[in-house]
Amino acid sequence: MIESIRKAVIEMDDEKAIELVSIALKEKTDPVDILEKGLISGMQEVATLFARKEYYVPEVLLCSEAFYAGFDIIKPLIGKSSQQSKTKVVLGVIEGDIHDIGKNIVKVMMEAGGYEVIDLGRDVPIAKFIEVVETEKPDILAISSLMTTTMVHMANIISELEQRKLRDTVKVIVGGAPVNEEFAARIKADGYSPDAPSAVKLVEKIIGG
Amino acid sequence: MNDMLTSRERFGLLVIDEQPDRCNIMPLITSHAATVKGMKLRDYYTNGENMARAQIATVEKYEHDAISIFSEVGIIAEAMGSEFEYPENDLPILRTPVLEKKDIEEIKLPSPRADGRLPVYLEAIEYAYAALGDRIPILAYIPAPFTTAMMLSDPNKFLIQTIREPSRVESIVDRSLAAAIELCYHVIDAGGLPIIVDPLASSSVVSPKTYRQYALPSERKLVDFLHRYDLDIILHICGDTSPILDLLPQTRADLISIDQVNMQQAIDKLSSRVRIIGNYDTSRLAFSTPEDIEAEVRYMVEGALHAKKGYIAATGCEVPIKAPEKNVVAFIDTVKEVGWYWV
Ligand code: B12
């Protein structure tokens, strides 16, 4: 059963995911198993297919619909007991930039990785990032930028956090096509990763260590 | 060596498969012109005369081979009802896609002389053509139907619909094609040479299958329409297109402009059928030094100069708005040094 749930995610079938998760619950399968070995494991396979260029953005978005369809049923049934669900990520695309396809993929993978994600959307003003860091107190601030013109604002967010003495309260990670390791280091971000699957691993590493 | 031809003659020879004096140089210098002219971006993309003057000043400064009339790929969608915001110093930002408020049937075809910023665009073309049209091609960037279709929609929903609701996507793309054709009539009349840009068709986003299903047929229909005017048409797709290189000639475009693709691979696959344009990394232009740029551009041009049906030295995508001018100069000067045919 769990294997079929996993398959439903990979095969982009949200109706099937709902049906199978409901049946599994009726059969008293452990919701945590359904989540981890079914839904999340399915999304991990999707991440691999994406990285291998067998799946492209639309396919990943459809798989994530199937994932969420199942996840919404499971969510109320599992306590926030695991380490991961305590980790809060605030995610947004920088001011002046409307490229949000990559950010959406990062969001999906992070949620599938069990993190709580607050999505600020695209073209997010610097002040908004700062405000949300203050009010939501996330563990991770994840900023996406797809343009050389907008990526420089990332440095401004970090210096603004420093000025407001918020820098130590949150780990900042950055990504998007023109961003690289060197740039991340230069602006004193805590991490960078080139794609969504590795972004999840990055958060794991930062939080774990 | 000194130029012997005008930019117009140079392009004219290339498209009849004759070697010009030197390689055409057409880095995609679009909104970067506002920086060169010291103009606020909003003043650039909301006023045709400003746009043309900035472009003219930029060509006079860099001496490259094309004027590029463009601000962003939303212009047709805006004229069809999508709403944009105009930040003072940023490109327009999509706020409300029209399909979030209306059905496809309710969306009207744009009147290019009246709707959105299409009049700005046409004025810019006319102004530039009057000033320099006899000497230099006035490239007018036309967002391709597949890309416009996304700009009429919520992008996420649209991408999902490409798989779930193909007939809906087809009808949005069809409507966008009709709008593009409408705009092209006016662009040609104003003196512009349409270049088709289809960033959404990129394999950075959609699969080759999706490309074949929606983007390729609509690109081809637009090219076919433009060929009636005996124009030589450039197709530009940003990002990675290596998985669809073999399909690109099926668009019947005469020149193909590539971005994040290995140039030698593109030459192997395309150069006996189309002229290749590309593909210096735009991030390098923003962040690298003139010395590094010189070495890299030299390598690129030497490898591509003798592509069978010809080559245009260009950047992979738009020159970043704030790219240092000395870097752009390094790019252009290097091609002028190594890009000669008449020796
Ligand atoms: C699709 C696309 C568009 C679409 C965007 C639709 C949308 N809603 O997002 C449209 C057509 C609207 C568009 C518009 C423009 N675009 Co555009 N676009 C692209 C393209 C082809 C693909 C981007 C994409 O979606 N990739 C797929 C996703 C899945 O990949 P990704 O975004 O890189 O994200 C992955 C990783 O980077 C990472 N990641 C992303 N964010 C984060 C964050 C964190 C914290 C971490 C850890 C990781 C991470 O994980 C993601 C998943 O694996 C790129 C080309 C390219 N090489 O990227 C150009 C590109 C980004 N665009 C570019 C430009 C210039 C523009 C325009 C200015 C063009 C114009 N004049 O109209 C406008 C911008 C308007 C604006 N104000 O923003 C340039 C930017 C150049 C530069 N260096 O500054 C690019 C790079 C093309 C190029 N080679 O020059 N574009």
XYZ file of C-alpha atoms and ligand atoms in Angstrom:
643
model
C 0.000 0.000 0.000
C 2.676 2.482 1.034
C 4.558 1.652 -2.138
C 1.460 2.542 -4.199
C 1.178 5.868 -2.365
C 4.757 6.557 -3.222
C 3.997 5.675 -6.836
C 0.935 7.947 -6.932
C 3.178 10.886 -6.013
C 5.747 9.985 -8.634
C 3.050 9.438 -11.244
C 1.451 12.845 -10.530
C -1.870 11.305 -9.539
C -3.421 13.416 -6.786
C -6.779 11.623 -6.806
C -5.086 8.293 -6.372
C -2.953 9.710 -3.565
C -6.072 10.823 -1.672
C -7.792 7.503 -2.232
C -4.824 5.383 -1.202
C -3.965 7.439 1.866
C -7.574 7.157 3.056
C -7.568 3.402 2.566
C -4.222 3.044 4.311
C -5.510 4.991 7.303
C -8.612 2.819 7.476
C -6.337 -0.198 7.496
C -4.638 1.388 10.527
C -1.312 2.006 8.833
C 0.881 4.329 10.910
C 0.421 7.882 9.524
C 4.104 8.593 10.072
C 4.953 5.648 7.822
C 2.503 6.833 5.186
C 4.155 10.224 5.284
C 7.768 9.204 5.397
C 7.867 5.992 3.392
C 5.083 6.950 1.023
C 4.658 10.643 0.349
C 8.087 11.981 1.276
C 9.942 9.070 -0.249
C 7.935 9.694 -3.436
C 9.010 13.330 -3.528
C 12.608 12.280 -2.992
C 12.378 10.150 -6.109
C 10.797 13.129 -7.904
C 13.781 15.255 -6.846
C 16.100 12.689 -8.387
C 14.119 12.610 -11.625
C 14.224 16.425 -11.718
C 17.961 16.498 -11.136
C 18.371 13.948 -13.956
C 16.239 16.081 -16.281
C 13.682 13.329 -16.695
C 11.146 15.556 -14.991
C 10.878 19.290 -15.630
C 9.142 22.028 -13.670
C 5.505 21.231 -14.616
C 5.968 17.554 -13.731
C 7.424 18.470 -10.337
C 4.525 20.831 -9.653
C 2.037 18.074 -10.439
C 3.843 15.580 -8.221
C 3.771 18.145 -5.458
C -0.004 18.454 -5.854
C -0.291 14.727 -5.297
C 2.059 15.031 -2.336
C 0.025 17.843 -0.745
C -3.249 16.045 -1.414
C -2.029 13.172 0.766
C -0.152 15.380 3.204
C -3.266 17.442 3.999
C -5.015 14.285 5.207
C -2.046 13.097 7.246
C -1.040 16.428 8.762
C -3.687 16.640 11.538
C -2.876 13.074 12.577
C 0.769 13.484 13.366
C 2.062 15.569 16.230
C 4.840 18.066 15.711
C 7.157 15.695 17.445
C 9.957 15.256 14.991
C 12.943 17.557 14.934
C 12.141 18.681 11.419
C 8.616 19.931 11.893
C 9.990 22.254 14.554
C 12.213 23.875 11.970
C 10.673 26.942 10.445
C 11.797 28.297 7.094
C 10.851 31.678 5.677
C 11.231 31.685 1.911
C 10.869 34.425 -0.677
C 12.068 35.860 -3.973
C 13.941 39.110 -3.656
C 12.598 42.564 -4.524
C 12.442 43.394 -8.227
C 12.468 39.756 -9.234
C 9.421 37.849 -10.425
C 11.152 34.547 -11.162
C 9.379 32.281 -8.711
C 9.428 28.909 -10.445
C 12.632 27.837 -8.699
C 11.418 29.157 -5.355
C 8.235 27.128 -5.696
C 10.239 23.986 -6.290
C 12.398 24.734 -3.258
C 9.222 25.191 -1.208
C 7.796 21.868 -2.316
C 10.993 20.004 -1.541
C 11.360 21.674 1.864
C 7.797 20.846 2.836
C 8.265 17.330 1.587
C 11.390 17.288 3.735
C 9.147 17.976 6.706
C 9.963 21.626 7.321
C 7.396 24.295 8.012
C 7.652 26.860 5.228
C 6.312 30.388 5.252
C 6.204 31.507 1.636
C 6.440 35.261 1.111
C 6.032 34.957 -2.656
C 8.006 36.904 -5.241
C 9.224 40.508 -5.502
C 9.414 40.693 -1.708
C 10.677 44.036 -0.322
C 13.721 43.907 1.954
C 11.677 45.406 4.794
C 9.199 42.552 4.525
C 11.915 39.923 4.993
C 13.144 41.758 8.078
C 9.658 42.143 9.487
C 8.887 38.455 9.104
C 12.189 37.455 10.706
C 11.150 39.566 13.684
C 7.588 38.327 13.972
C 7.928 34.679 12.936
C 11.377 34.003 14.371
C 12.271 31.394 11.727
C 15.318 29.154 12.011
C 16.117 29.656 8.362
C 15.694 32.593 6.019
C 15.886 31.349 2.434
C 16.222 33.953 -0.297
C 15.962 33.316 -4.006
C 17.231 35.567 -6.785
C 17.447 34.814 -10.493
C 19.013 38.020 -11.707
C 22.375 39.680 -11.290
C 20.522 42.959 -10.841
C 18.476 41.719 -7.892
C 20.908 39.375 -6.176
C 22.780 42.340 -4.731
C 19.744 43.066 -2.531
C 20.526 39.843 -0.678
C 23.554 41.542 0.830
C 21.302 44.397 1.943
C 19.022 42.008 3.795
C 21.961 40.559 5.659
C 23.367 43.946 6.643
C 19.907 45.099 7.677
C 19.618 42.016 9.899
C 22.996 42.885 11.415
C 21.985 46.453 12.110
C 18.844 45.354 13.844
C 20.741 42.781 15.873
C 18.723 39.995 14.313
C 21.554 38.363 12.418
C 22.304 35.817 15.148
C 18.685 34.739 15.432
C 18.467 33.204 11.983
C 20.542 31.319 9.428
C 20.414 32.822 5.977
C 20.651 30.638 2.890
C 20.632 31.874 -0.689
C 20.082 30.417 -4.140
C 18.979 30.972 -7.727
C 20.740 30.608 -11.074
C 23.326 33.443 -10.875
C 24.153 32.863 -7.189
C 27.151 30.727 -6.294
C 29.182 29.579 -3.316
C 31.623 32.435 -3.665
C 28.913 35.091 -3.758
C 27.190 33.537 -0.746
C 30.437 33.660 1.208
C 31.096 37.232 0.152
C 27.766 38.474 1.469
C 28.206 36.367 4.627
C 25.271 34.066 4.066
C 25.280 30.837 6.048
C 24.772 28.623 3.048
C 24.145 28.169 -0.643
C 22.965 25.286 -2.740
C 22.539 24.963 -6.496
C 19.181 23.163 -6.557
C 16.127 22.318 -4.501
C 17.029 18.760 -3.478
C 20.389 19.916 -2.131
C 18.730 22.915 -0.458
C 16.923 20.455 1.814
C 20.198 18.742 2.668
C 21.728 22.139 3.339
C 19.053 22.995 5.880
C 19.503 19.594 7.489
C 23.207 20.266 7.833
C 22.800 23.768 9.217
C 20.148 22.804 11.737
C 21.808 19.537 12.680
C 25.210 21.142 13.177
C 41.302 46.682 -38.706
C 38.544 49.111 -39.610
C 34.986 48.234 -40.476
C 34.248 48.239 -44.190
C 30.510 47.736 -44.120
C 27.599 49.242 -42.249
C 25.885 47.028 -39.703
C 22.962 46.710 -42.077
C 25.140 45.485 -44.930
C 26.955 43.119 -42.589
C 23.706 41.499 -41.482
C 22.441 41.490 -45.078
C 25.445 39.464 -46.259
C 25.183 37.003 -43.401
C 21.604 36.097 -44.202
C 22.393 35.403 -47.859
C 25.242 33.132 -46.754
C 28.032 35.475 -47.815
C 30.876 36.366 -45.496
C 30.819 39.987 -44.380
C 33.940 42.014 -43.485
C 33.757 40.776 -39.918
C 31.459 38.893 -37.620
C 28.193 40.658 -36.678
C 28.233 41.747 -33.027
C 24.843 41.715 -31.401
C 25.059 41.362 -27.636
C 21.505 41.607 -26.338
C 21.829 45.185 -25.141
C 18.283 46.001 -24.128
C 17.520 47.843 -20.877
C 21.251 48.182 -20.232
C 20.922 51.163 -22.609
C 19.117 53.048 -19.840
C 22.216 52.665 -17.656
C 24.476 53.900 -20.441
C 22.255 56.926 -20.977
C 21.928 57.565 -17.213
C 18.179 57.209 -17.448
C 15.750 55.850 -14.847
C 14.386 52.510 -16.025
C 10.786 53.623 -15.808
C 11.557 56.599 -18.048
C 13.076 54.124 -20.477
C 10.238 51.636 -20.759
C 7.311 54.040 -20.640
C 8.482 56.484 -23.316
C 9.328 55.468 -26.872
C 11.495 58.435 -27.679
C 13.529 57.902 -24.507
C 13.974 54.236 -25.324
C 15.147 55.026 -28.851
C 17.493 57.796 -27.743
C 19.090 55.593 -25.116
C 19.524 52.832 -27.699
C 21.045 55.248 -30.206
C 23.440 56.679 -27.620
C 24.458 53.136 -26.704
C 25.146 52.092 -30.286
C 27.173 55.255 -30.784
C 29.197 54.439 -27.722
C 29.790 50.700 -28.151
C 29.527 50.474 -31.955
C 27.853 47.090 -31.981
C 25.609 45.982 -34.835
C 21.991 46.218 -33.682
C 19.489 48.438 -31.962
C 17.336 46.375 -29.578
C 13.852 47.637 -28.846
C 12.549 45.770 -25.819
C 11.872 46.051 -22.142
C 10.327 42.796 -20.977
C 8.384 39.796 -22.188
C 5.078 40.940 -20.689
C 4.268 43.622 -23.247
C 1.758 41.673 -25.327
C 0.087 40.213 -22.236
C -0.193 43.701 -20.782
C -1.909 44.977 -23.919
C -4.356 42.065 -23.530
C -5.227 43.011 -19.960
C -2.600 41.647 -17.539
C -1.710 44.352 -15.044
C 1.850 45.446 -14.368
C 3.469 47.744 -11.883
C 6.206 50.123 -13.026
C 8.930 50.487 -10.376
C 11.027 53.600 -10.888
C 14.272 51.717 -11.173
C 13.260 48.195 -12.048
C 11.612 46.474 -14.974
C 7.814 46.177 -14.973
C 6.466 43.563 -12.591
C 3.438 41.391 -13.311
C 0.754 42.052 -10.689
C -2.530 40.591 -11.893
C -2.628 38.228 -14.835
C -5.785 38.859 -16.865
C -6.860 35.204 -16.755
C -7.202 35.502 -12.988
C -10.116 37.843 -13.669
C -11.541 36.895 -17.054
C -12.142 33.885 -19.262
C -10.145 33.323 -22.409
C -13.132 34.158 -24.612
C -13.388 37.591 -23.007
C -9.812 38.545 -23.760
C -9.585 40.887 -26.667
C -6.820 41.080 -29.212
C -4.675 44.155 -28.612
C -4.671 47.256 -30.780
C -0.956 47.944 -31.013
C -1.482 51.668 -31.515
C -3.593 51.987 -28.385
C -3.141 49.267 -25.780
C -0.639 48.963 -22.943
C 2.873 50.009 -23.806
C 2.714 48.739 -27.394
C 2.475 52.350 -28.634
C 5.679 53.142 -26.689
C 7.321 50.251 -28.410
C 6.204 51.302 -31.883
C 7.271 54.890 -31.274
C 10.701 53.682 -30.217
C 11.036 51.633 -33.409
C 9.932 54.537 -35.586
C 12.252 56.987 -33.898
C 15.221 54.631 -34.127
C 14.434 53.758 -37.735
C 14.269 57.400 -38.737
C 17.623 58.051 -37.099
C 19.648 54.972 -38.035
C 17.456 52.584 -40.007
C 19.544 52.923 -43.141
C 22.668 51.790 -41.311
C 21.711 49.312 -38.641
C 19.067 46.637 -38.067
C 16.372 47.729 -35.605
C 15.585 44.503 -33.758
C 12.137 44.471 -32.179
C 11.725 41.729 -29.575
C 8.422 39.899 -29.878
C 7.394 37.698 -26.946
C 6.485 34.300 -28.424
C 2.943 32.971 -27.978
C 3.853 30.321 -25.385
C 5.595 32.884 -23.177
C 2.785 35.433 -23.583
C 0.304 32.714 -22.645
C 2.060 32.293 -19.311
C 2.086 36.059 -18.748
C -1.702 36.085 -19.197
C -2.006 33.434 -16.483
C -0.838 32.679 -12.992
C 2.529 31.112 -13.938
C 2.223 28.170 -11.549
C -1.281 27.305 -12.642
C -0.277 27.684 -16.261
C 2.615 25.245 -15.938
C 0.318 22.706 -14.322
C -2.253 23.207 -17.072
C 0.367 22.393 -19.713
C -0.042 18.794 -18.567
C -3.563 18.746 -17.122
C -5.511 20.923 -19.534
C -3.836 20.849 -22.928
C -6.841 22.171 -24.831
C -7.092 25.200 -22.553
C -3.389 25.903 -22.936
C -3.682 25.504 -26.689
C -6.437 28.062 -26.888
C -4.489 30.580 -24.756
C -1.452 30.038 -26.958
C -3.561 30.476 -30.109
C -4.913 33.754 -28.851
C -1.402 34.897 -27.966
C -0.268 33.966 -31.471
C -3.003 36.095 -33.008
C -1.915 38.992 -30.781
C 1.748 38.565 -31.750
C 0.822 38.620 -35.443
C -1.210 41.777 -34.901
C 1.781 43.430 -33.249
C 4.166 42.249 -35.977
C 2.193 44.006 -38.733
C 2.806 47.288 -36.953
C 6.399 46.511 -36.011
C 7.322 45.791 -39.612
C 5.494 48.881 -40.789
C 7.448 50.968 -38.274
C 10.775 49.624 -39.541
C 11.526 46.927 -36.988
C 12.904 43.452 -37.647
C 10.988 41.061 -35.371
C 13.068 38.722 -33.215
C 11.055 36.090 -31.407
C 11.872 35.488 -27.735
C 10.506 32.474 -25.891
C 12.053 32.149 -22.423
C 9.345 29.810 -21.184
C 10.158 27.329 -23.952
C 13.519 26.786 -22.260
C 14.489 23.318 -21.099
C 15.381 25.077 -17.844
C 11.606 24.997 -17.333
C 9.665 22.669 -19.622
C 10.367 19.257 -21.133
C 11.151 18.660 -24.799
C 7.711 17.075 -25.028
C 6.014 20.234 -23.775
C 8.209 22.264 -26.101
C 7.080 20.156 -29.052
C 3.455 20.331 -28.000
C 2.971 24.087 -27.583
C 6.042 26.232 -28.136
C 7.425 24.762 -31.341
C 4.168 24.869 -33.366
C 3.399 28.431 -32.296
C 6.943 29.621 -32.964
C 6.734 28.055 -36.398
C 3.417 29.696 -37.202
C 4.824 33.067 -36.255
C 7.956 32.497 -38.339
C 5.838 31.375 -41.288
C 3.774 34.529 -41.036
C 6.903 36.707 -40.965
C 8.468 34.912 -43.914
C 5.723 36.323 -46.105
C 7.556 39.628 -45.740
C 10.805 37.993 -46.788
C 12.394 38.780 -43.448
C 15.153 36.748 -41.829
C 13.919 35.764 -38.425
C 15.843 35.267 -35.218
C 14.523 32.948 -32.524
C 15.941 33.389 -29.035
C 15.329 30.953 -26.184
C 17.015 31.632 -22.849
C 18.579 29.161 -20.477
C 19.346 25.558 -21.346
C 18.161 24.361 -24.737
C 20.527 21.431 -25.237
C 17.719 18.836 -25.047
C 15.801 20.561 -27.873
C 18.636 21.638 -30.198
C 17.590 19.089 -32.809
C 14.059 20.460 -32.854
C 14.938 24.124 -33.266
C 15.381 24.114 -37.070
C 11.793 22.858 -37.325
C 10.675 26.344 -36.282
C 12.064 27.449 -39.679
C 13.754 30.400 -37.968
C 16.716 31.625 -40.019
C 18.920 32.434 -37.066
C 18.915 30.717 -33.683
C 20.132 32.458 -30.572
C 21.300 30.183 -27.761
C 22.140 30.743 -24.102
C 23.329 28.041 -21.698
C 24.364 25.491 -24.296
C 27.774 24.194 -25.240
C 28.665 26.186 -28.371
C 30.459 23.329 -30.119
C 27.480 21.074 -29.569
C 25.189 23.735 -31.034
C 27.479 24.147 -34.028
C 27.563 20.399 -34.642
C 23.816 20.140 -34.528
C 22.665 23.371 -36.143
C 25.284 25.104 -38.207
C 24.548 23.438 -41.521
C 20.930 24.587 -41.308
C 20.803 27.936 -39.488
C 23.027 30.824 -38.447
C 23.980 30.636 -34.791
C 23.908 33.533 -32.346
C 25.445 33.405 -28.903
C 26.283 32.832 -26.221
C 28.591 34.600 -23.770
C 27.515 34.073 -20.150
C 25.694 37.205 -18.972
C 26.679 36.679 -15.340
C 30.312 36.834 -16.399
C 29.608 40.132 -18.102
C 28.219 41.489 -14.856
C 30.868 40.205 -12.472
C 34.035 39.339 -14.333
C 36.984 41.514 -15.324
C 37.791 42.876 -18.801
C 40.905 40.650 -18.925
C 38.964 37.457 -18.267
C 36.210 38.526 -20.632
C 38.716 39.122 -23.384
C 40.164 35.628 -23.018
C 36.786 33.937 -22.867
C 35.237 35.870 -25.740
C 38.297 35.220 -27.880
C 37.938 31.506 -27.248
C 34.213 31.606 -28.011
C 34.563 33.565 -31.248
C 37.505 31.560 -32.564
C 35.483 28.393 -32.083
C 32.331 29.689 -33.728
C 33.463 32.157 -36.389
C 33.506 29.593 -39.184
C 30.259 27.874 -38.371
C 28.965 26.710 -41.735
C 26.024 29.060 -42.199
C 27.530 31.871 -40.217
C 27.759 33.188 -36.709
C 26.808 36.311 -34.748
C 28.779 37.072 -31.599
C 26.352 37.794 -28.790
C 25.595 37.307 -25.165
C 23.508 34.292 -24.158
C 20.733 36.528 -22.965
C 20.235 40.181 -22.119
C 23.258 42.170 -21.020
C 22.585 42.787 -17.308
C 21.201 46.262 -16.748
C 24.041 47.281 -14.458
C 26.859 45.451 -16.231
C 30.033 47.571 -15.998
C 30.533 49.429 -19.268
C 34.189 48.445 -19.434
C 33.087 44.798 -19.514
C 30.732 45.356 -22.424
C 33.470 47.257 -24.212
C 35.864 44.346 -23.598
C 33.365 41.970 -25.193
C 32.855 44.131 -28.280
C 36.499 45.078 -28.764
C 37.570 41.463 -28.556
C 35.170 40.402 -31.308
C 36.368 43.323 -33.405
C 39.880 42.038 -33.010
C 39.397 38.352 -33.690
C 36.199 38.275 -35.763
C 37.509 39.147 -39.244
C 36.663 37.359 -42.491
C 38.053 39.778 -45.082
C 41.755 39.549 -44.506
C 11.492 31.138 -17.059
C 12.287 32.433 -17.055
C 11.558 33.612 -16.989
C 10.048 33.674 -16.779
C 9.786 33.594 -15.250
C 8.425 33.047 -14.868
C 8.300 32.905 -13.368
N 7.132 33.118 -12.857
O 9.225 32.561 -12.643
C 9.720 35.074 -17.382
C 9.464 34.876 -18.859
C 8.557 35.812 -16.778
C 11.057 35.772 -17.197
C 11.185 37.141 -17.149
C 12.411 37.792 -17.107
N 13.638 37.209 -17.162
Co 13.945 35.336 -17.036
N 14.426 33.530 -17.139
C 13.722 32.435 -17.113
C 14.666 31.218 -17.290
C 14.627 30.782 -18.753
C 14.395 30.010 -16.413
C 14.253 30.293 -14.909
C 13.595 29.121 -14.222
O 12.421 29.167 -13.876
N 14.319 27.998 -14.076
C 13.820 26.767 -13.510
C 13.993 26.731 -12.005
C 13.488 25.407 -11.461
O 15.364 26.866 -11.706
P 15.953 28.020 -10.742
O 15.037 29.175 -10.772
O 17.372 28.230 -11.039
O 15.815 27.405 -9.278
C 16.546 26.281 -8.840
C 17.871 26.631 -8.158
O 18.422 27.849 -8.592
C 17.582 26.580 -6.705
N 17.116 27.778 -6.003
C 16.312 28.755 -6.432
N 16.051 29.625 -5.448
C 16.683 29.196 -4.367
C 16.761 29.723 -3.074
C 17.529 29.077 -2.123
C 17.596 29.638 -0.753
C 18.237 27.899 -2.456
C 19.078 27.235 -1.459
C 18.157 27.373 -3.751
C 17.382 28.014 -4.690
O 16.580 25.596 -6.617
C 15.714 25.651 -7.756
C 15.176 24.299 -8.086
O 16.185 23.321 -8.269
C 16.055 31.854 -16.888
C 17.266 31.181 -17.489
C 18.114 30.509 -16.437
N 19.254 30.135 -16.817
O 17.754 30.361 -15.283
C 15.863 33.320 -17.310
C 16.631 34.406 -16.556
C 16.608 34.144 -15.066
N 15.826 35.599 -16.876
C 16.529 36.647 -17.093
C 15.991 37.929 -17.406
C 16.993 38.998 -17.780
C 14.598 38.158 -17.370
C 13.903 39.484 -17.640
C 14.576 40.711 -17.070
C 13.737 39.533 -19.151
C 12.930 40.693 -19.622
N 13.596 41.753 -19.964
O 11.742 40.584 -19.695
C 12.508 39.256 -17.007
C 12.515 39.612 -15.514
C 11.418 40.457 -15.033
C 11.560 40.641 -13.531
N 11.395 41.841 -13.060
O 11.840 39.724 -12.796
C 18.003 36.362 -16.970
C 18.668 36.970 -15.748
C 20.006 37.516 -16.175
C 20.825 38.046 -15.102
N 21.971 37.420 -14.950
O 20.474 38.973 -14.443
C 18.063 34.794 -17.065
C 19.183 34.142 -16.256
C 18.283 34.491 -18.538
C 19.726 34.809 -18.938
N 20.549 33.812 -19.219
O 20.134 35.937 -19.017
N 12.077 34.884 -17.121
